[in-house]
Amino acid sequence: MSSKLGFGLMRLPRLEDGSIDIAQSSAMTDHFLENGGTYFDTAYVYEGSEEAAKKILTDRHPRESYTLATKMNTGVQPRTAESTKQQFYTSLERTGAGYFDYYLLHALGTGNLDLHRQFDTWQFIADRKAEGLIRHCGFSFHDTPEVLDQILTEHPEADFVQLQINYADWENPDVQSRGIYETARRHGKQVVVMEPVKGGTLATLPEAAEKILKTMNPEASLASWAIRYVASLDGILAVLSGMSTLEQMKDNMSFMNPDAFRPLSDAELRAVEAVREVLASQRQIGCTACKYCVEGCPMQIRIPGIFSAYNQFLRFGNRETAARSYKMRTRDAGKASDCIRCGACEESCPQHLPIRDLLEKAAGVLEA
Ligand code: SF4
Ligand code: SF4
């Protein structure tokens, strides 16, 4: 039996010069495989990640010892059918994988459904599957349960879906983790979970929430609760964790290797529900630091960094410390008050955050 933990290659460790740390990433890969992991996840748009997959994985391990997923993205310039389809062949070349076990249309949602129709990407991936270059076709998704229902009705050929699910957003009306999960299962699809730790947010909790989990199990890391929560759901193909250190890999595999894994018990589920209530009572910004909003900002505002500083203020109430962190994060970039309210960022935010209003609030507190 293999582990349900998937190794997300999006946040691989980097060296001081910005390049991916191949030695540490290789050690992480080896530890993952030795402990029953099989599923690796990359994407055409993750900078340097597909090339790294070749160096740390496909060049070093037998092809049948792992499965590899990558993704095609219609947001890449030039946005033409030809160049979008070419991403598939480039990914094959970069990874040296020979074929993809899982191939996804990346980040489907209302904003790009028409483009996928126009570019005929569904037919393109079905053809590659018929050729044996893809084993399973699917898509990752950032939208409402209704839109997911529409896609799965139009494309019953999807073998699986990749969804943003975590315990904190299970009932969150903006993310609707529960709604999208239940929709996928109603269509009989297997689910790959992304961001189970909410971009790292659930690895450090407010004191009251941390206390609930530590009382229950002083040894377990806070991230382990978030990962075990989604891995305990039915129909889960893989739970992706974007690990950045060997230490994180070791921690994750200590409870996710097939011999150690235990679904959450009823008492543990109740503890998670109590944590969810604590989190819901706080008014923090639910930014996952995915950075999708950053590239299109004409004012070079590093939005996730600003939100992180503002969250520090919301969580601990110490304006001075948060303002110092804000100053550092905005040193060579736009400030929150530079926002011209063009709205480009909000179109690309998978969390549907009202970024413009939040920046205004952050500026009010942190630039005062
Ligand atoms: S609304 Fe503000 S933060 Fe968003 S892209 Fe435009 S200038 Fe940047
Ligand atoms: S504001 Fe939205 S798009 Fe930007 S980093 Fe946060 S979650 Fe991602």
Coordinates of C-alpha atoms in Angstrom, one line a residue, residues 23-333:
A23 CA 20.8 18.0 -3.1
Q24 CA 18.2 18.6 -0.4
S25 CA 15.3 18.1 -2.8
S26 CA 16.9 14.7 -3.8
A27 CA 17.2 13.7 -0.2
M28 CA 13.5 14.6 0.4
T29 CA 12.5 12.6 -2.7
D30 CA 14.4 9.5 -1.4
H31 CA 12.9 9.8 2.0
F32 CA 9.4 10.1 0.5
L33 CA 9.8 7.0 -1.7
E34 CA 11.4 5.0 1.0
N35 CA 8.4 5.7 3.3
G36 CA 5.7 4.6 0.8
G37 CA 5.2 7.9 -1.1
T38 CA 4.5 7.7 -4.8
Y39 CA 2.6 10.8 -6.0
F40 CA 4.7 13.8 -7.3
D41 CA 3.0 17.0 -8.4
T42 CA 4.4 19.8 -10.6
A43 CA 3.2 22.2 -13.2
Y44 CA 4.4 23.9 -16.4
V45 CA 4.2 27.3 -14.6
Y46 CA 6.1 26.3 -11.4
E47 CA 9.4 28.0 -12.1
G48 CA 12.2 25.4 -12.4
S49 CA 10.0 22.7 -10.9
E50 CA 9.6 20.4 -13.9
E51 CA 13.4 20.6 -14.6
A52 CA 14.0 19.8 -11.0
A53 CA 11.7 16.8 -11.2
K54 CA 14.1 15.3 -13.8
K55 CA 17.1 15.8 -11.6
I56 CA 15.7 14.7 -8.3
L57 CA 13.2 12.0 -9.5
T58 CA 13.1 10.7 -13.1
D59 CA 16.9 10.5 -13.6
R60 CA 17.3 8.8 -10.3
H61 CA 14.5 6.4 -9.7
P62 CA 12.8 3.6 -11.8
R63 CA 9.8 4.9 -13.7
E64 CA 7.4 2.4 -12.1
S65 CA 8.3 3.5 -8.5
Y66 CA 6.5 6.8 -8.7
T67 CA 3.6 8.6 -10.4
L68 CA 4.0 12.1 -11.8
A69 CA 1.4 14.8 -12.3
T70 CA 1.8 18.1 -14.2
K71 CA -0.5 20.8 -15.6
M72 CA -1.3 22.9 -18.7
N73 CA -2.1 26.5 -18.1
T74 CA -4.0 28.8 -20.5
G75 CA -2.8 31.9 -18.6
V76 CA 0.7 31.7 -20.2
Q77 CA 1.7 34.2 -22.9
P78 CA 1.1 34.0 -25.8
R79 CA -2.3 32.8 -25.0
T80 CA -2.9 30.7 -28.2
A81 CA -4.1 27.2 -28.7
E82 CA -0.8 26.1 -30.3
S83 CA 1.5 27.4 -27.5
T84 CA -0.8 26.1 -24.8
K85 CA -0.8 22.6 -26.3
Q86 CA 3.0 22.9 -26.8
Q87 CA 3.3 23.1 -23.0
F88 CA 2.5 19.4 -22.9
Y89 CA 5.5 18.5 -25.0
T90 CA 7.7 20.9 -23.2
S91 CA 6.7 19.3 -19.9
L92 CA 7.6 15.9 -21.3
E93 CA 11.0 17.1 -22.3
R94 CA 11.7 19.0 -19.1
T95 CA 10.7 16.2 -16.8
G96 CA 12.1 13.3 -19.0
A97 CA 9.2 11.3 -17.6
G98 CA 8.2 9.6 -20.9
Y99 CA 4.5 9.9 -20.0
F100 CA 2.4 11.5 -17.3
D101 CA 0.5 9.4 -14.8
Y102 CA -1.8 12.4 -14.1
Y103 CA -2.2 15.4 -16.4
L104 CA -4.3 18.4 -15.4
L105 CA -5.9 21.4 -16.9
H106 CA -4.6 24.0 -14.5
A107 CA -6.8 26.2 -12.2
L108 CA -10.1 25.8 -14.1
G109 CA -12.8 28.4 -13.2
T110 CA -15.3 30.7 -14.8
G111 CA -12.4 33.0 -16.0
N112 CA -10.9 30.4 -18.3
L113 CA -13.6 27.9 -19.3
D114 CA -14.2 29.6 -22.6
L115 CA -10.6 29.6 -23.4
H116 CA -10.3 25.9 -22.8
R117 CA -13.3 25.4 -25.1
Q118 CA -11.7 27.6 -27.8
F119 CA -8.3 25.9 -27.5
D120 CA -9.9 22.4 -27.5
T121 CA -7.7 21.4 -24.6
W122 CA -10.0 18.6 -23.4
Q123 CA -9.8 16.8 -26.8
F124 CA -6.1 17.4 -26.9
I125 CA -5.5 15.6 -23.6
A126 CA -7.9 12.9 -24.5
D127 CA -5.9 12.3 -27.7
R128 CA -2.6 12.1 -25.7
K129 CA -4.3 9.7 -23.3
A130 CA -5.3 7.5 -26.3
E131 CA -1.6 7.5 -27.3
G132 CA -0.5 6.4 -23.9
L133 CA 1.3 9.6 -23.0
I134 CA -1.2 10.4 -20.3
R135 CA -2.7 7.7 -17.9
H136 CA -5.3 9.8 -16.1
C137 CA -6.8 13.2 -17.2
G138 CA -8.1 15.7 -14.7
F139 CA -8.1 19.3 -13.7
S140 CA -7.4 21.6 -10.8
F141 CA -10.2 23.9 -9.8
H142 CA -10.8 27.2 -8.1
D143 CA -14.4 28.2 -8.2
T144 CA -17.9 27.4 -6.8
P145 CA -19.6 24.0 -6.4
E146 CA -22.0 25.1 -9.2
V147 CA -19.2 25.7 -11.7
L148 CA -17.6 22.4 -10.7
D149 CA -20.9 20.6 -11.3
Q150 CA -21.2 22.2 -14.7
I151 CA -17.6 21.1 -15.7
L152 CA -18.1 17.6 -14.5
T153 CA -21.5 17.3 -16.3
E154 CA -19.9 18.5 -19.6
H155 CA -16.7 16.4 -19.1
P156 CA -17.6 13.1 -17.5
E157 CA -14.3 11.8 -19.0
A158 CA -12.3 13.6 -16.3
D159 CA -10.7 10.8 -14.2
F160 CA -10.1 13.0 -11.1
V161 CA -10.2 16.5 -9.8
Q162 CA -7.8 18.5 -7.7
L163 CA -9.5 20.7 -5.1
Q164 CA -8.6 23.2 -2.5
I165 CA -9.7 21.6 0.8
N166 CA -8.7 22.3 4.4
Y167 CA -10.5 22.0 7.7
A168 CA -10.6 25.8 8.3
D169 CA -12.4 26.5 5.0
W170 CA -14.7 23.5 5.2
E171 CA -17.7 25.8 5.7
N172 CA -16.1 29.1 4.5
P173 CA -18.6 30.6 2.0
D174 CA -15.8 32.1 -0.2
V175 CA -13.9 28.8 -0.6
Q176 CA -16.6 26.2 0.1
S177 CA -14.3 23.2 0.6
R178 CA -17.2 21.0 1.7
G179 CA -19.4 22.0 -1.3
I180 CA -16.7 21.3 -3.9
Y181 CA -15.7 18.1 -2.3
E182 CA -19.2 16.8 -2.1
T183 CA -19.9 17.8 -5.8
A184 CA -16.8 15.9 -7.0
R185 CA -17.8 12.8 -5.0
R186 CA -21.4 13.0 -6.3
H187 CA -19.9 12.7 -9.8
G188 CA -17.9 9.7 -8.6
K189 CA -14.5 11.4 -9.0
Q190 CA -11.4 10.8 -7.0
V191 CA -10.0 13.9 -5.4
V192 CA -6.5 15.2 -5.1
V193 CA -6.3 17.8 -2.3
M194 CA -4.2 20.9 -2.6
E195 CA -3.3 23.3 0.2
P196 CA -4.5 21.1 3.0
V197 CA -2.4 23.3 5.4
K198 CA -3.8 26.5 3.7
G199 CA -0.5 27.7 2.4
G200 CA 1.1 27.0 5.8
T201 CA -1.5 29.0 7.8
L202 CA -2.6 26.0 9.7
A203 CA 0.9 25.1 10.8
T204 CA 1.0 28.0 13.2
L205 CA -2.3 28.6 15.0
P206 CA -3.5 31.3 17.4
E207 CA -2.7 30.3 21.0
A208 CA -6.3 29.2 21.9
A209 CA -6.5 26.9 18.9
E210 CA -3.0 25.5 19.4
K211 CA -3.9 24.6 23.0
I212 CA -6.8 22.5 21.9
L213 CA -4.7 20.3 19.6
K214 CA -1.7 20.2 21.9
T215 CA -3.8 19.1 24.9
M216 CA -5.1 16.2 22.8
N217 CA -1.7 15.2 21.4
P218 CA 1.4 17.2 22.6
E219 CA 3.7 15.4 20.1
A220 CA 1.7 15.9 16.9
S221 CA 2.7 18.9 14.7
L222 CA -0.1 21.3 13.9
A223 CA 0.4 20.6 10.2
S224 CA -0.2 16.9 10.9
W225 CA -3.8 17.6 12.0
A226 CA -4.5 19.5 8.8
I227 CA -3.1 16.8 6.6
R228 CA -4.8 13.9 8.5
Y229 CA -8.1 15.7 8.4
V230 CA -8.3 15.7 4.6
A231 CA -6.6 12.3 4.2
S232 CA -9.4 10.9 6.3
L233 CA -12.1 11.8 3.8
D234 CA -13.4 9.2 1.4
G235 CA -12.2 9.0 -2.2
I236 CA -8.9 10.8 -1.7
L237 CA -6.3 10.0 -4.3
A238 CA -3.5 12.2 -2.9
V239 CA -3.1 15.0 -0.4
L240 CA -0.5 17.4 -1.7
S241 CA 2.0 19.0 0.6
G242 CA 4.4 21.6 -0.8
M243 CA 7.3 20.7 1.4
S244 CA 10.4 22.9 1.5
T245 CA 12.7 21.1 3.9
L246 CA 13.8 17.5 4.7
E247 CA 12.6 18.1 8.2
Q248 CA 9.0 18.8 7.0
M249 CA 9.2 15.7 4.8
K250 CA 10.3 13.6 7.8
D251 CA 7.5 15.0 10.0
N252 CA 4.9 14.4 7.3
M253 CA 6.0 10.9 6.5
S254 CA 6.1 10.0 10.2
F255 CA 2.3 10.0 10.3
M256 CA 1.5 9.6 6.6
N257 CA 3.5 6.5 5.8
P258 CA 1.1 3.6 5.2
D259 CA 2.0 1.8 8.5
A260 CA 1.5 4.9 10.7
F261 CA -1.5 6.6 9.1
R262 CA -4.7 6.7 11.2
P263 CA -7.8 8.6 10.1
L264 CA -9.0 11.1 12.7
S265 CA -11.0 9.6 15.5
D266 CA -14.3 11.1 16.5
A267 CA -12.7 12.8 19.5
E268 CA -10.0 14.2 17.2
L269 CA -12.6 15.4 14.7
R270 CA -14.4 17.3 17.5
A271 CA -11.1 18.9 18.5
V272 CA -10.6 20.1 14.9
E273 CA -14.2 21.5 14.9
A274 CA -13.3 23.5 18.0
V275 CA -10.2 24.9 16.3
R276 CA -12.3 25.8 13.3
E277 CA -14.6 27.8 15.6
V278 CA -11.6 29.7 17.2
L279 CA -10.3 30.5 13.7
A280 CA -13.8 31.7 12.5
S281 CA -14.0 34.0 15.4
Q282 CA -10.8 35.8 14.3
R283 CA -11.0 38.1 11.4
Q284 CA -7.7 37.2 9.7
I285 CA -7.2 37.5 5.9
G286 CA -7.4 34.0 4.4
C287 CA -4.5 34.6 1.9
T288 CA -2.6 31.4 1.1
A289 CA 0.4 33.2 -0.3
C290 CA 0.0 31.5 -3.7
K291 CA 1.2 34.7 -5.4
Y292 CA -1.2 34.4 -8.3
C293 CA -2.1 38.0 -7.9
V294 CA 1.4 39.4 -7.9
E295 CA 2.5 39.2 -11.5
G296 CA -0.4 41.2 -13.0
C297 CA -0.2 44.1 -10.5
P298 CA 0.9 47.3 -12.4
M299 CA 2.1 48.8 -9.1
Q300 CA 4.4 45.9 -8.2
I301 CA 2.6 45.4 -4.9
R302 CA 3.6 42.2 -3.1
I303 CA 0.1 41.6 -1.9
P304 CA 0.7 38.3 0.1
G305 CA 3.6 39.9 2.0
I306 CA 1.4 42.8 3.0
F307 CA -1.4 40.5 4.1
S308 CA 1.0 38.5 6.1
A309 CA 2.1 41.6 8.0
Y310 CA -1.5 42.7 8.5
N311 CA -2.4 39.3 9.8
Q312 CA 0.3 39.6 12.3
F313 CA -1.4 42.7 13.6
L314 CA -4.9 41.1 13.5
R315 CA -3.6 38.0 15.4
F316 CA -1.4 39.6 18.1
G317 CA -2.6 43.2 18.1
N318 CA 0.9 44.6 18.2
R319 CA 1.0 47.4 15.6
E320 CA 4.6 48.2 16.0
T321 CA 5.9 44.7 15.2
A322 CA 3.5 44.3 12.3
A323 CA 4.5 47.8 10.9
R324 CA 8.2 46.7 11.1
S325 CA 7.5 43.6 9.2
Y326 CA 5.4 45.6 6.7
K327 CA 8.3 48.0 6.1
M328 CA 10.7 45.2 5.4
R329 CA 8.3 43.5 3.0
T330 CA 7.6 46.6 1.0
R331 CA 11.2 47.9 0.9
D332 CA 11.7 47.3 -2.8
A333 CA 8.1 47.0 -3.9

